[in-house]
Structures are given as C-alpha cells and as structure tokens.
XYZ file of C-alpha atoms in Angstrom:
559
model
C 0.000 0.000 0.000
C 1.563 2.826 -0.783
C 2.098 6.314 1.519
C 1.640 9.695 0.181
C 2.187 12.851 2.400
C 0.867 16.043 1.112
C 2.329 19.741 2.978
C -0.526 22.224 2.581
C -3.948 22.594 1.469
C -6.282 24.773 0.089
C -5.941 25.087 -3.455
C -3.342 22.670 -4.498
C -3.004 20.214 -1.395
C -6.528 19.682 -1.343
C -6.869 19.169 -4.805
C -4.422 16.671 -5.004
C -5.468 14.578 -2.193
C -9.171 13.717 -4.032
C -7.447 13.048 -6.923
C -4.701 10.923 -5.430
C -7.892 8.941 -3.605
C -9.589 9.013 -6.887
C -6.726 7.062 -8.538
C -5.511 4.850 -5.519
C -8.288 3.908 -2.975
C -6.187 1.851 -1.197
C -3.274 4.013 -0.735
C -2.968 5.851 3.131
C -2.991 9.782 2.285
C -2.206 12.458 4.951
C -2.798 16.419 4.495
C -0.420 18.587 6.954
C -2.326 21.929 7.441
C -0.191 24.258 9.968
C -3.799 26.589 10.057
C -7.160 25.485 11.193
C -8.795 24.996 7.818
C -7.787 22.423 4.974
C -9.888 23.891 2.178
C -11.439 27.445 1.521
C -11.853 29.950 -0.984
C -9.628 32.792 0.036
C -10.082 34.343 -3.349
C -13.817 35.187 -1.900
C -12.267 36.583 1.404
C -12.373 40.322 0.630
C -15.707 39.664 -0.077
C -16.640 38.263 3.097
C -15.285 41.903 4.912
C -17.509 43.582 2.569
C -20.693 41.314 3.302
C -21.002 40.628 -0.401
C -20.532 36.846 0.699
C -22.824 37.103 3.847
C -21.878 33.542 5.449
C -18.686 33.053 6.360
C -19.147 29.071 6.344
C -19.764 29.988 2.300
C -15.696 30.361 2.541
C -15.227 26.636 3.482
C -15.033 24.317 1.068
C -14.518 21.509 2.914
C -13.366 20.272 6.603
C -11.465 18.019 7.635
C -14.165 15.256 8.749
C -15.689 16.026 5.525
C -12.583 14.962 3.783
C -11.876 11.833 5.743
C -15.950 10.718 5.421
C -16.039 11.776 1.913
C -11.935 10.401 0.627
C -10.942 8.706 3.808
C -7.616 11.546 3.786
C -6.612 11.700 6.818
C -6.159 16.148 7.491
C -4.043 17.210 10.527
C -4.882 20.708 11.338
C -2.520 22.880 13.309
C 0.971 20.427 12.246
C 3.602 22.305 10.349
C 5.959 19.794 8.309
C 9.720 21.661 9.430
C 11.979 19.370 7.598
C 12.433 16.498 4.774
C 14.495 13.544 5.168
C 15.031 12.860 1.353
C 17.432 9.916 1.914
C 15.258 7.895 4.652
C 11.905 9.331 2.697
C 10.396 11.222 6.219
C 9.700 14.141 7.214
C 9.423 15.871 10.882
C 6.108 17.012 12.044
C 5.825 19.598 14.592
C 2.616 19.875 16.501
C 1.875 23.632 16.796
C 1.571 25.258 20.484
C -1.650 26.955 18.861
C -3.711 27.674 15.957
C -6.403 29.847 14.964
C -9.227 27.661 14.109
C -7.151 24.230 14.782
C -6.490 22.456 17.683
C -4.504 23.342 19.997
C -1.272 20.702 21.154
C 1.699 20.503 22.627
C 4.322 21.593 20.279
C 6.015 18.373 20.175
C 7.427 16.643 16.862
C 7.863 13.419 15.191
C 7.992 11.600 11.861
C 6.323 10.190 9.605
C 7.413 7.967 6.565
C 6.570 8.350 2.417
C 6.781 6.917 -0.886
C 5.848 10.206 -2.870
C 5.667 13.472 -0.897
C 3.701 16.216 -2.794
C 4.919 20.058 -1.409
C 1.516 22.765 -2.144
C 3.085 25.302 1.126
C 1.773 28.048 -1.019
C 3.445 31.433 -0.735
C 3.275 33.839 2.633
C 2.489 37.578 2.027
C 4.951 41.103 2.625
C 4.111 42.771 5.153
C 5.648 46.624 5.204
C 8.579 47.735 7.304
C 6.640 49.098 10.518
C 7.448 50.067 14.615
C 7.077 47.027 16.464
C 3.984 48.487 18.298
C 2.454 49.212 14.713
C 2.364 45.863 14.025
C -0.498 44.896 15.857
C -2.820 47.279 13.748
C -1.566 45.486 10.306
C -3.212 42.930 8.665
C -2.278 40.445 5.716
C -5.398 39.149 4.203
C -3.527 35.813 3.107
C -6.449 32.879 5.072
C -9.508 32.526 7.084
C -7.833 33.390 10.250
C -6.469 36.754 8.718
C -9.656 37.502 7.445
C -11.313 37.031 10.932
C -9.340 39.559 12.128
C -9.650 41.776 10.320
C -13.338 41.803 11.109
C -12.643 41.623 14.754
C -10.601 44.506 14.651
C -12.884 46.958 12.840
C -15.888 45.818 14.815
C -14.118 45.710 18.607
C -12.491 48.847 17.255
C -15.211 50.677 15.287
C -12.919 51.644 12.922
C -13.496 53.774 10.600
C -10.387 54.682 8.824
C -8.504 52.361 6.949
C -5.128 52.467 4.391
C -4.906 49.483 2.188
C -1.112 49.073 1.087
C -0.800 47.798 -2.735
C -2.849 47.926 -5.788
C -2.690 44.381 -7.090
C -5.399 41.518 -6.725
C -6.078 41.649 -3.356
C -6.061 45.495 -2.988
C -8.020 46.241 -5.281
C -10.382 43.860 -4.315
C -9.606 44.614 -0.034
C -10.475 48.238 -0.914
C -13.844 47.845 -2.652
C -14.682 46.569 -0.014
C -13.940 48.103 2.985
C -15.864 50.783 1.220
C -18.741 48.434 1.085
C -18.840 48.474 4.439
C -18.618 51.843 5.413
C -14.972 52.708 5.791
C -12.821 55.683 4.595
C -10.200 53.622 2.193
C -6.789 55.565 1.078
C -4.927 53.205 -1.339
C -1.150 53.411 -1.456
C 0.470 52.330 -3.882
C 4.486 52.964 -4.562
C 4.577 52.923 -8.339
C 2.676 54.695 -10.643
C -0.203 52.328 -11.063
C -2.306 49.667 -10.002
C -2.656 45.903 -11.935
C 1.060 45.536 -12.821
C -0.128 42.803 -15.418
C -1.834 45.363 -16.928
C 0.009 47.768 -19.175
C 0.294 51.442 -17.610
C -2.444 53.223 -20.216
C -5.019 50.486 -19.957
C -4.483 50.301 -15.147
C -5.067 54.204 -15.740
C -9.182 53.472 -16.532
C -8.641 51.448 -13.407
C -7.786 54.369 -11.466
C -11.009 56.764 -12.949
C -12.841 53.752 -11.115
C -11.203 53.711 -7.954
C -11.784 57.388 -7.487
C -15.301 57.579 -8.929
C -15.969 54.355 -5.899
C -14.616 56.641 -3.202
C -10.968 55.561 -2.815
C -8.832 57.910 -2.300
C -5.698 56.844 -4.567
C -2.017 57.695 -4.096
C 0.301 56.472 -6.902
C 3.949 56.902 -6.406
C 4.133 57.130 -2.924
C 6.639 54.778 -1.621
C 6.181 54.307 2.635
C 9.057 55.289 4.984
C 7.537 54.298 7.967
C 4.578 53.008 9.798
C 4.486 53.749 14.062
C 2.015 54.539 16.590
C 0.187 57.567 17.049
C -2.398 57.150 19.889
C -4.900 54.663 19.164
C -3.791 55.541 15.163
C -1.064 55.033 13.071
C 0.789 57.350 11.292
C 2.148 56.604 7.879
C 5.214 58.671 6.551
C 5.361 58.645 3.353
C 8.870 59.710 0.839
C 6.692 62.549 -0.296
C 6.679 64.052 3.192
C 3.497 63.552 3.275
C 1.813 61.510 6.562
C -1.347 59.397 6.585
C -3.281 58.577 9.476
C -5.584 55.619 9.829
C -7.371 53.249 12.150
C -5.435 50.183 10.545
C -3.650 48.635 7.657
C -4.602 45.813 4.979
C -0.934 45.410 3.578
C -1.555 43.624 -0.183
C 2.228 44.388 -1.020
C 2.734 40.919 -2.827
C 3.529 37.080 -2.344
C 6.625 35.025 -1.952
C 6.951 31.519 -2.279
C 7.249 29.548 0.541
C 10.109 27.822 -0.358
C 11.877 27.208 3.155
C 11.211 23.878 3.748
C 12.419 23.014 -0.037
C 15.365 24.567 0.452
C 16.388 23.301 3.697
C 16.010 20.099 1.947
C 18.279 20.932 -1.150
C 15.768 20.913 -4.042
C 16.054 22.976 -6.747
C 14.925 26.223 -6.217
C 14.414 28.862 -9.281
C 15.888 32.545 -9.717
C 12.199 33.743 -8.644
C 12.510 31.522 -5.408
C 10.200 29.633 -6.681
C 10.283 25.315 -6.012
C 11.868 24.490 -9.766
C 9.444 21.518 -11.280
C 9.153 20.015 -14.420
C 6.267 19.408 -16.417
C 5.361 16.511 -14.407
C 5.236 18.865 -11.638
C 7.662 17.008 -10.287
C 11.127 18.090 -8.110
C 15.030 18.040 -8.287
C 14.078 14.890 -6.295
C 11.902 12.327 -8.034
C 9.443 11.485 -5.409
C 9.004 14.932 -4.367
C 6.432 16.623 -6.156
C 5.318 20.503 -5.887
C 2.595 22.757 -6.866
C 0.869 26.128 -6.536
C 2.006 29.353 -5.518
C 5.077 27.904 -4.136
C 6.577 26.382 -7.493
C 8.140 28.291 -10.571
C 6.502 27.105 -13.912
C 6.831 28.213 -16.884
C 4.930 31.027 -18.702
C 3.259 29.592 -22.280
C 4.214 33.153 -24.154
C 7.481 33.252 -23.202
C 8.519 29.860 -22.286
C 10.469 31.844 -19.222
C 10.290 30.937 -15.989
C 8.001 33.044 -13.218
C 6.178 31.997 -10.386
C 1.845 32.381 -11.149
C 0.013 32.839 -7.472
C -3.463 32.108 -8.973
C -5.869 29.044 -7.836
C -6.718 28.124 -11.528
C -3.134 27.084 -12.451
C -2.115 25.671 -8.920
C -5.458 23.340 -9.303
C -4.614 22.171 -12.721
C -1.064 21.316 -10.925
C -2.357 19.740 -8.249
C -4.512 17.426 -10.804
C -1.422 16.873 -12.972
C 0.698 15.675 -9.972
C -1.130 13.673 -8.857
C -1.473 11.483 -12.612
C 1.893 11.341 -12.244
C 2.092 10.055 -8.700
C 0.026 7.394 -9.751
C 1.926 6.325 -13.410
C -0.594 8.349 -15.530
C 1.412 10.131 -17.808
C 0.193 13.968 -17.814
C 2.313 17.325 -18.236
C 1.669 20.785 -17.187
C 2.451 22.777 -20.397
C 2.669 26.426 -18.578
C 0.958 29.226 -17.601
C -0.524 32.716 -19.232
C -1.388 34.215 -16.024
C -5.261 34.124 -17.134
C -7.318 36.879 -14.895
C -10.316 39.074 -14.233
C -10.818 41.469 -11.140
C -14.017 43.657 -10.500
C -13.402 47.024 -9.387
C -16.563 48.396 -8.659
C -18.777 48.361 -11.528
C -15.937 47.805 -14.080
C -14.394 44.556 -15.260
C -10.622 43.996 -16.263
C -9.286 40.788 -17.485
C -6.048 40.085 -18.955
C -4.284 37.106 -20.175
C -1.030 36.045 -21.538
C 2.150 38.770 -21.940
C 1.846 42.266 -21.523
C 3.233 45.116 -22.985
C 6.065 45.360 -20.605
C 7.028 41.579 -20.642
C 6.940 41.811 -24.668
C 9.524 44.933 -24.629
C 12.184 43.252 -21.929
C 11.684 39.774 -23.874
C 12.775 41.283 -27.074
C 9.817 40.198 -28.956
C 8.522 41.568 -32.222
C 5.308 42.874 -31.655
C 2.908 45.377 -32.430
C -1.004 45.792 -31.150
C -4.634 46.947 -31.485
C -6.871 48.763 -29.401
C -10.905 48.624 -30.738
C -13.921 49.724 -28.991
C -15.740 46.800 -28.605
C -19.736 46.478 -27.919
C -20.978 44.121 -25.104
C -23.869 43.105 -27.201
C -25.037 44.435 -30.483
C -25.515 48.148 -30.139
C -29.553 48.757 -30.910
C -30.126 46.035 -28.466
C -30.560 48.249 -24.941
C -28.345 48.066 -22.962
C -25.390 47.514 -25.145
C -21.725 48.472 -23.102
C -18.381 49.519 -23.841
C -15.189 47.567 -23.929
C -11.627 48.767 -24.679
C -9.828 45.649 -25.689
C -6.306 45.948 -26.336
C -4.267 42.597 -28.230
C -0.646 42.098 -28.553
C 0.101 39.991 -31.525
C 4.007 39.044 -32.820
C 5.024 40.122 -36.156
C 5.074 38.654 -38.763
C 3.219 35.514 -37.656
C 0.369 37.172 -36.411
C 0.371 34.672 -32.891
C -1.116 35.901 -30.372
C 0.889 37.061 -27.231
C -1.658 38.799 -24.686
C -4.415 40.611 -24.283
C -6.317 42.995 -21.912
C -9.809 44.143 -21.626
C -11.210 46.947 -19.138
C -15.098 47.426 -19.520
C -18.450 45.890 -17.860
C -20.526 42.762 -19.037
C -18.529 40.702 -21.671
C -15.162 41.602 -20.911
C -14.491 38.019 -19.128
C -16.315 36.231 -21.940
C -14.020 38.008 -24.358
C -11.192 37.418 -22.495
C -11.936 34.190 -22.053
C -12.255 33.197 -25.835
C -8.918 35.458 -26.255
C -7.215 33.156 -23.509
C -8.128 30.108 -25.450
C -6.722 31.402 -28.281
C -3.473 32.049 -26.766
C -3.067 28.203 -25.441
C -3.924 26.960 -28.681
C -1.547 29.578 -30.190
C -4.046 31.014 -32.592
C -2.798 33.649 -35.041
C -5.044 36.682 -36.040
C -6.241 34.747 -38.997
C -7.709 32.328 -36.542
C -9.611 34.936 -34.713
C -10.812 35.788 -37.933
C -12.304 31.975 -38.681
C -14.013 31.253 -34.959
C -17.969 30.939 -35.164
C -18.805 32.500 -32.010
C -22.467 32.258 -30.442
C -24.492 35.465 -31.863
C -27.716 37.039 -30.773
C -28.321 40.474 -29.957
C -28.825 40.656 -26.239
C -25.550 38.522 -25.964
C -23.286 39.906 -29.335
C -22.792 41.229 -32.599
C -22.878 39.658 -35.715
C -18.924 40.440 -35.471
C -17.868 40.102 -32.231
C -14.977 41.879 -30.550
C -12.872 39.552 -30.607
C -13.319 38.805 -34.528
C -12.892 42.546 -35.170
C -9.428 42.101 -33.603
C -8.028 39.344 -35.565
C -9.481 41.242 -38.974
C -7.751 44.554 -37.585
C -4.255 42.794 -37.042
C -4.784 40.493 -40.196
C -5.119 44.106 -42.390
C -1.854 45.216 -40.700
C 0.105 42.077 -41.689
C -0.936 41.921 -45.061
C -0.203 45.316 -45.580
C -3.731 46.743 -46.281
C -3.702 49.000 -44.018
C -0.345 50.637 -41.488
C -1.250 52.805 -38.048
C 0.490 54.516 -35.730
C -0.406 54.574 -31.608
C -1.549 57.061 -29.205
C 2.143 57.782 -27.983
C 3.376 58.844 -31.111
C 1.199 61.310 -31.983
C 3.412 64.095 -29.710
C 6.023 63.093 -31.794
C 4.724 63.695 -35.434
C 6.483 66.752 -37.373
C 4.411 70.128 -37.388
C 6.760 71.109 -40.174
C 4.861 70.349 -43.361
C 6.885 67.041 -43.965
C 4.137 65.147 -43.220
C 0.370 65.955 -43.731
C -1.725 65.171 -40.945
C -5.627 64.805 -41.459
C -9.013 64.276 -39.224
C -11.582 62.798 -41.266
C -14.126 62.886 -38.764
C -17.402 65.091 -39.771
C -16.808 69.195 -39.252
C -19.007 68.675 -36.060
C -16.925 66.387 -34.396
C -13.546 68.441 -35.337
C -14.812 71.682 -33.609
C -15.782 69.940 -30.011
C -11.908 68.679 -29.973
C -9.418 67.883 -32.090
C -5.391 66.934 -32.053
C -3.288 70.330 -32.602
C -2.156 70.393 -36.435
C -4.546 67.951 -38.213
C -6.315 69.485 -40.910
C -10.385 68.336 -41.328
C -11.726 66.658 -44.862
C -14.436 64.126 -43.286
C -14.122 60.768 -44.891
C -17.263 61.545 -46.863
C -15.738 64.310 -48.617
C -12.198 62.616 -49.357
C -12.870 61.167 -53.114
C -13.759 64.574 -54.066
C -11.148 66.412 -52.055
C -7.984 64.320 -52.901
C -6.678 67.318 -55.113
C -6.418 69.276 -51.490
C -3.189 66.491 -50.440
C 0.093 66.231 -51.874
C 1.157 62.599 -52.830
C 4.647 63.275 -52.430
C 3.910 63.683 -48.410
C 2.746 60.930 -45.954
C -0.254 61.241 -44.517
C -0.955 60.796 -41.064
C -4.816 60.454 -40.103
C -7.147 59.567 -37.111
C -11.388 59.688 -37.141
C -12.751 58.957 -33.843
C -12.265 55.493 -33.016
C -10.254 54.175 -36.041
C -13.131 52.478 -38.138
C -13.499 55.501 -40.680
C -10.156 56.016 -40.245
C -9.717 52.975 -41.668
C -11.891 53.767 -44.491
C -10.123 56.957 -45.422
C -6.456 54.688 -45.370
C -7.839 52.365 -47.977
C -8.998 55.453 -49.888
C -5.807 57.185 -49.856
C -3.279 53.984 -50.968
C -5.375 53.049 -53.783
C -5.150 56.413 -55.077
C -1.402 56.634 -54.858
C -0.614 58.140 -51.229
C 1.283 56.557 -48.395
C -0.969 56.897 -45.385
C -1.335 55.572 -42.032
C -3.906 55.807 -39.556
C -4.468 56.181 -35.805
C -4.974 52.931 -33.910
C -8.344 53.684 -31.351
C -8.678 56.730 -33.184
C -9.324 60.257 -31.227
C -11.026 58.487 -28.784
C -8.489 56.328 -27.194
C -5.906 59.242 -27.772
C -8.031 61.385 -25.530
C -8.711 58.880 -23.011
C -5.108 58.457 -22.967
C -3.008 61.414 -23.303
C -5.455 64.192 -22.091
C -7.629 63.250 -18.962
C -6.913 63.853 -15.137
C-alpha cells in the first residue's frame, strides 16, 4: 500500500489529495495543514469583509471530517511539516503550540514515513517595514484566520479609517470593499499604477474607477515608515506627506514559501520559486510541488516566473497527482489568465503584456478597438476597450487585456483560449462564435481584432499609436488629417490635423500632396480605416491612428 504525504492545502493540497484517492483507494494519504482549515476559498475573502458573501461558512469548502468521510484523507490541522528527510523518505512534524481555528497541542514533533511526498506550502504575504507596536494594527489578508481579524478589529475597534497598502489583486479587491462596508479607504500604492499585469495606459481606466468608488488613490508614494500615534497610526510617506488611519490591509505581494524546499536541497528557481518540471515534479523524483510555491513556466514566453493564482495551482495539483500514480500527464505552462471587479468595471487580462513583450525582445505590435458588449440597438449595449498584442510577422497571439463591464471576461476568455492553442489573427478571424443580440454582434470583438491585425500584416492598411502622436512633425513634412465630420472636429481635435471628413475625401484628394505621408485619425479608427484604404489606392502613403481620437483622448489628455 503505498504512503503519500501532502504539505498544505487549500488550493493545491486539497486538490491533489481527491485526486490521489480518486486514482488509488487503497493508498494511506495524509494532508499537513499548519492553520485550522484544509480547504477554503480565500479568493472570496475580501468579499466576506464587505458582506457581499454574507456567510462566512460559504468560505469553506470543505473540513477536515468532511474529507476523511467523503476520501478517507486523513487532514491534521494545526501540524507544520519543518523538515524532509530525502534519503530515509520522512519528514518531521511539529505539533503547533496553537492555531487559529485548529487544535490546539503541545508543540512536540515526530515523523512520519513516504513513498511520494507532494509540497503545495503556497506562498506567505509582505508585510511593510513598521514600529514594532504598529504591528499589531496590520493585517495580511492571506487565510480565514487573517480575514477574521480583520473583522474583529474593525468591529471591537469601530474603525473607521482604513489604508490598504498595494494595488494588485487583493487590494483592489480589499479596498472595494472596505468601502462596502462603510470605511474611509486611502490606497497606497508605490509605483505609478495599479494591476502591474496590466500595461500602464489600460491600469489608468482602473484608477477613474477607484476614485469615482470613493478611494482615495495615491500612486507613487513609496512608505518610509509606519508607528504609533495614539490609538492611530501614522504613515510617513517619501513625499513628506503623513497618513493617518485606524489600521492597515498590507496587499504588497507574495513570496513563495520555499523554506522547507530549500532546507532540503531541491532545486529552487531565480524567482525563489520550487523548480518543477512538467510533471510537476522536483530536483528529487518522489518529491512533487505545486501552486504558488513552485516556478513554472509562462506559455508566451517559455520563461520561468512563479503564477500565485488558484486556476493554475489546481490544474497542478490534478497533474501531480497522474503522475504520482503512473498516468502520464504534463503541465504545459501558464498565461497568467485573470479578471478582477473594481466596482462596476471589469478587467481581465491574459497572456504577456506590454512590458514583458519589450524586456523579452519580442517583435510585436497591437490593437486597441472599442468593442460592444452586445449588439448596439439592443438596450443596454456596453463599452469595452480591448487591447491585443500579436508578434510580427506571424500574427500569434501574445496577450491581451480588456477593461469594460458585461462581456469583458467572456471576451477574455475566448482570447485566452486562443493564446493556449496559439491562434494567429487569422484564426480569430475563422471562430464561429455564439451570436444574438442581447448577448453579441454579428462580429464580435474579438473577430474585429483578428481582422484589424490580419489588415496590418498583409499590408492593407499601417497605423500609428496614441504615444506617437506628440512626436509627429508640425513642419509640413508630413500631412496630418481628421476625417471625422466638421461637427466632431470643432468639439476637440489633435493640434495640427487638418479636417476633410471621410465623406468628402474622393472629391477632395486634389487638397493632399502625394509626395507627403499622410498621417490620419477619425474617432475610433473604423473611418479612419476607411479613409487609409482610400488614400493607398489612389497613390498616397498613409497611415492611420490605432483607437482613433477616442483612445488618444482617453489616454493622453484626462486627469
């Protein structure tokens, strides 16, 4: 009969344990959970604190009785795993003094023998450099028990001030909803945006919402210190500035928890991630490892990184445990697939970014469309700003971001399969997507894309982005030209670009000199477009304005 230990639960211990008992039911199967609960959802946590998700027993996914009754795995709450003996195959248990939630013991250890021993520790969160009398007013929210208080503390406290540190996941998310519930929210964050997987232009509609919810937002505003003051604490900030609040959420970031790996000697990546191979498996062959504690490697790129998200780490878990059990399987990477609510808007990403594309050296180019949730005389139609990285000259695929209400997930969703099947643009041009009016268009978003790059690689159309527009001579070298109507020109309009709407082009070609590029933009790049195709077949070089006036606006000229 054989013996596998698993350290960890939630997403990718747990996981693995009802698939191990799946596969083996005769094999003896032991979780080690140093907390007091084997399996929750502590992606639904902030939501919890906000009372969005009323019941906190909602959280739970399963106890430990449930998993023995249901898998006969035997959980032990409140034991920590401290070291791996990889020659003798044991480990040392220590039975913690306390837990919150668990069962309380004596702190004693002792061992316990394996044939395969699986590693999901997960990661632990960064807290912020604070006075040691500080610390008891800042909060990770990283499990149940951090959660809980959390709650305690603004309800024993009556708190009414709080500063959430970071603008990632959990922020975001921690923020939203400590305004649900009342609370004055200040978000610091030390660079100059939130969502670092998203690119800088497209986190910046991020940040109208924020504002327009009631946060009060502070980009680039790295902390100096954190210490007492009164009942309060006082953050100093590099600015000079000082914050005070009631207490702090600190959603700085994750590390791997790697400690008990290394101690061991396994291979440990430059990201301090547990190194794996596809099999999910070790430096040591009957140590496997998952999750947030594990480096995989990203599908785009094929680098290595280190993805803290409970979709991947479940897939992991799943994959590990084939393995453990002689079923061939292999974990082929991760895109870093996403969506996060911030207050009535959506964002979803998946794949590279902009920034990963640029430091990878990749050739690449992108779109930006305006993209309806549904078809537009259907009420209630929405906006989405999509924005799709593709490489050049194969047209694949590399990432893609959405910001926007209803039908930004399903978008990104279909965009996200694309990416793991590495679809070019052509292929977004082929799918036969569902279509009705309350639910699409006849030529969905996501279509539109692929037919937007597929004209750029096929040379049927060139652009230009939103960035370079500062940059385009105002000496007559170049002719630059809105072909929006006369309307839309005189309620704004980009300094130095002559009007002929796109109606009135044909007739007013005489009016531009062929020997000059032209450089135009309508309002969202559709006409645009239009007036390109015009102006090539009638001898001109021209390029046009990706997103169009709209997206340069939104861009270069708000806040």
């Amino acid at each position: 009969m054989a013996k596998y230990l698993i350290v960890g639960g939630v997403a990718g211990g747990a996981t693995a344990a009802a698939r191990l008992r799946r596969l083996d039911e005769t094999a003896e199967i032991i979780i080690f959970e140093r907390g007091g609960s084997v399996s929750y959802a502590n992606c639904g946590l902030p939501y919890h604190i906000g009372g969005v998700i009323p019941e906190r027993g909602g959280l739970l996914l399963q106890t430990a009785k449930g998993f023995y009754d249901r898998y006969r795995v035997e959980v032990r709450l409140g034991q920590e795993v401290t070291a791996i003996d990889r020659a003798n195959k044991r480990v040392t248990v220590k039975r913690l003094d306390s837990v919150d939630g668990g069962q309380a013991s004596s702190g004693e250890s002792y061992e316990e023998g394996y044939d395969k021993l699986l590693l999901a520790p997960g990661a632990h969160p960064t807290m912020p450099e604070a006075d040691d009398e500080a610390k008891s007013q800042i909060f990770s929210l990283h499990t149940i028990a951090d959660m809980d208080r959390v709650i305690d503390f603004i309800d024993q406290r009556q708190a009414a001030r709080a500063v959430v540190i970071g603008g990632g996941f959990i922020g975001l998310e921690t923020a939203e909803n400590l305004i649900q519930r009342g609370l004055e929210v200040t978000l610091v964050q030390r660079s100059g945006q939130v969502m670092p997987p998203l690119d800088a232009e497209m986190a910046g509609l991020l940040h109208e919402k924020l504002k327009a919810g009631g946060v009060n937002l502070m980009l680039n505003s790295p902390i100096q210190g954190i210490h007492k003051d009164g009942d309060a604490l006082k953050i100093e900030l590099a600015s000079g500035q000082s914050l005070s609040t009631d207490f702090i959420i600190a959603a700085i970031g994750v590390k791997p928890l790697n400690t008990l790996a290394v101690d061991a000697g396994l291979a440990i990546g430059k990201s301090g991630g547990i190194s794996v191979d596809a099999q999910m498996r070790s430096s040591d062959p009957d140590i496997y490892a998952v999750g947030d504690a594990v480096e995989i490697t990203n599908l785009v790129t094929q680098g290595k990184q280190p993805v803290a998200l409970a979709g991947p780490a479940n897939k992991q878990a799943r994959i590990a445990a084939d393995n453990i059990c002689g079923i061939p399987s292999l974990y082929k990477g991760s895109q870093a697939s996403s969506v996060l609510k911030v207050f009535e808007a959506t964002a979803a990403m998946t794949g590279i970014n902009e920034k990963l594309a640029k430091a990878e050296g990749l050739d690449y180019d992108k779109v930006y469309l305006f993209g309806p949730s549904h078809a537009g005389y259907y009420p209630g139609s929405q906006e989405m700003l999509i924005k799709v990285l593709f490489e050049k000259p194969s047209g694949r695929i590399l990432g893609a971001q959405i910001v926007g209400q209803e039908g930004s997930d399903k978008r990104a969703d279909i965009l996200a399969t694309a990416i793991r099947s590495g679809y070019t643009a052509t292929d977004l041009t082929e799918l036969e997507l569902c279509y009705a009016p309350p639910y699409s268009s006849a030529k969905d978003p996501v279509i539109v894309a692929g037919l937007m790059i597929e004209n750029l690689l096929t040379g049927k159309v060139s652009q230009f982005h939103w960035h370079d527009v500062a940059d385009l001579p105002r000496d007559g070298s170049v002719q630059l030209l809105d072909v929006r109507t006369m309307d839309e020109h005189s309620r704004g309009a980009i300094e130095g670009f002559k009007n002929i709407p796109v109606d009135e082009l044909r007739e007013r070609l005489s009016e531009l000199d062929q020997k000059r590029p032209v450089y135009l933009h309508c309002q969202s790049g559709l006409r645009s477009y239009i007036a390109t195709r015009i102006l090539l077949q009638n001898g001109f070089k021209a390029r046009h304005l990706n997103g169009g006036y709209k997206l340069y606006k939104m861009f270069m000229q708000k806040g």
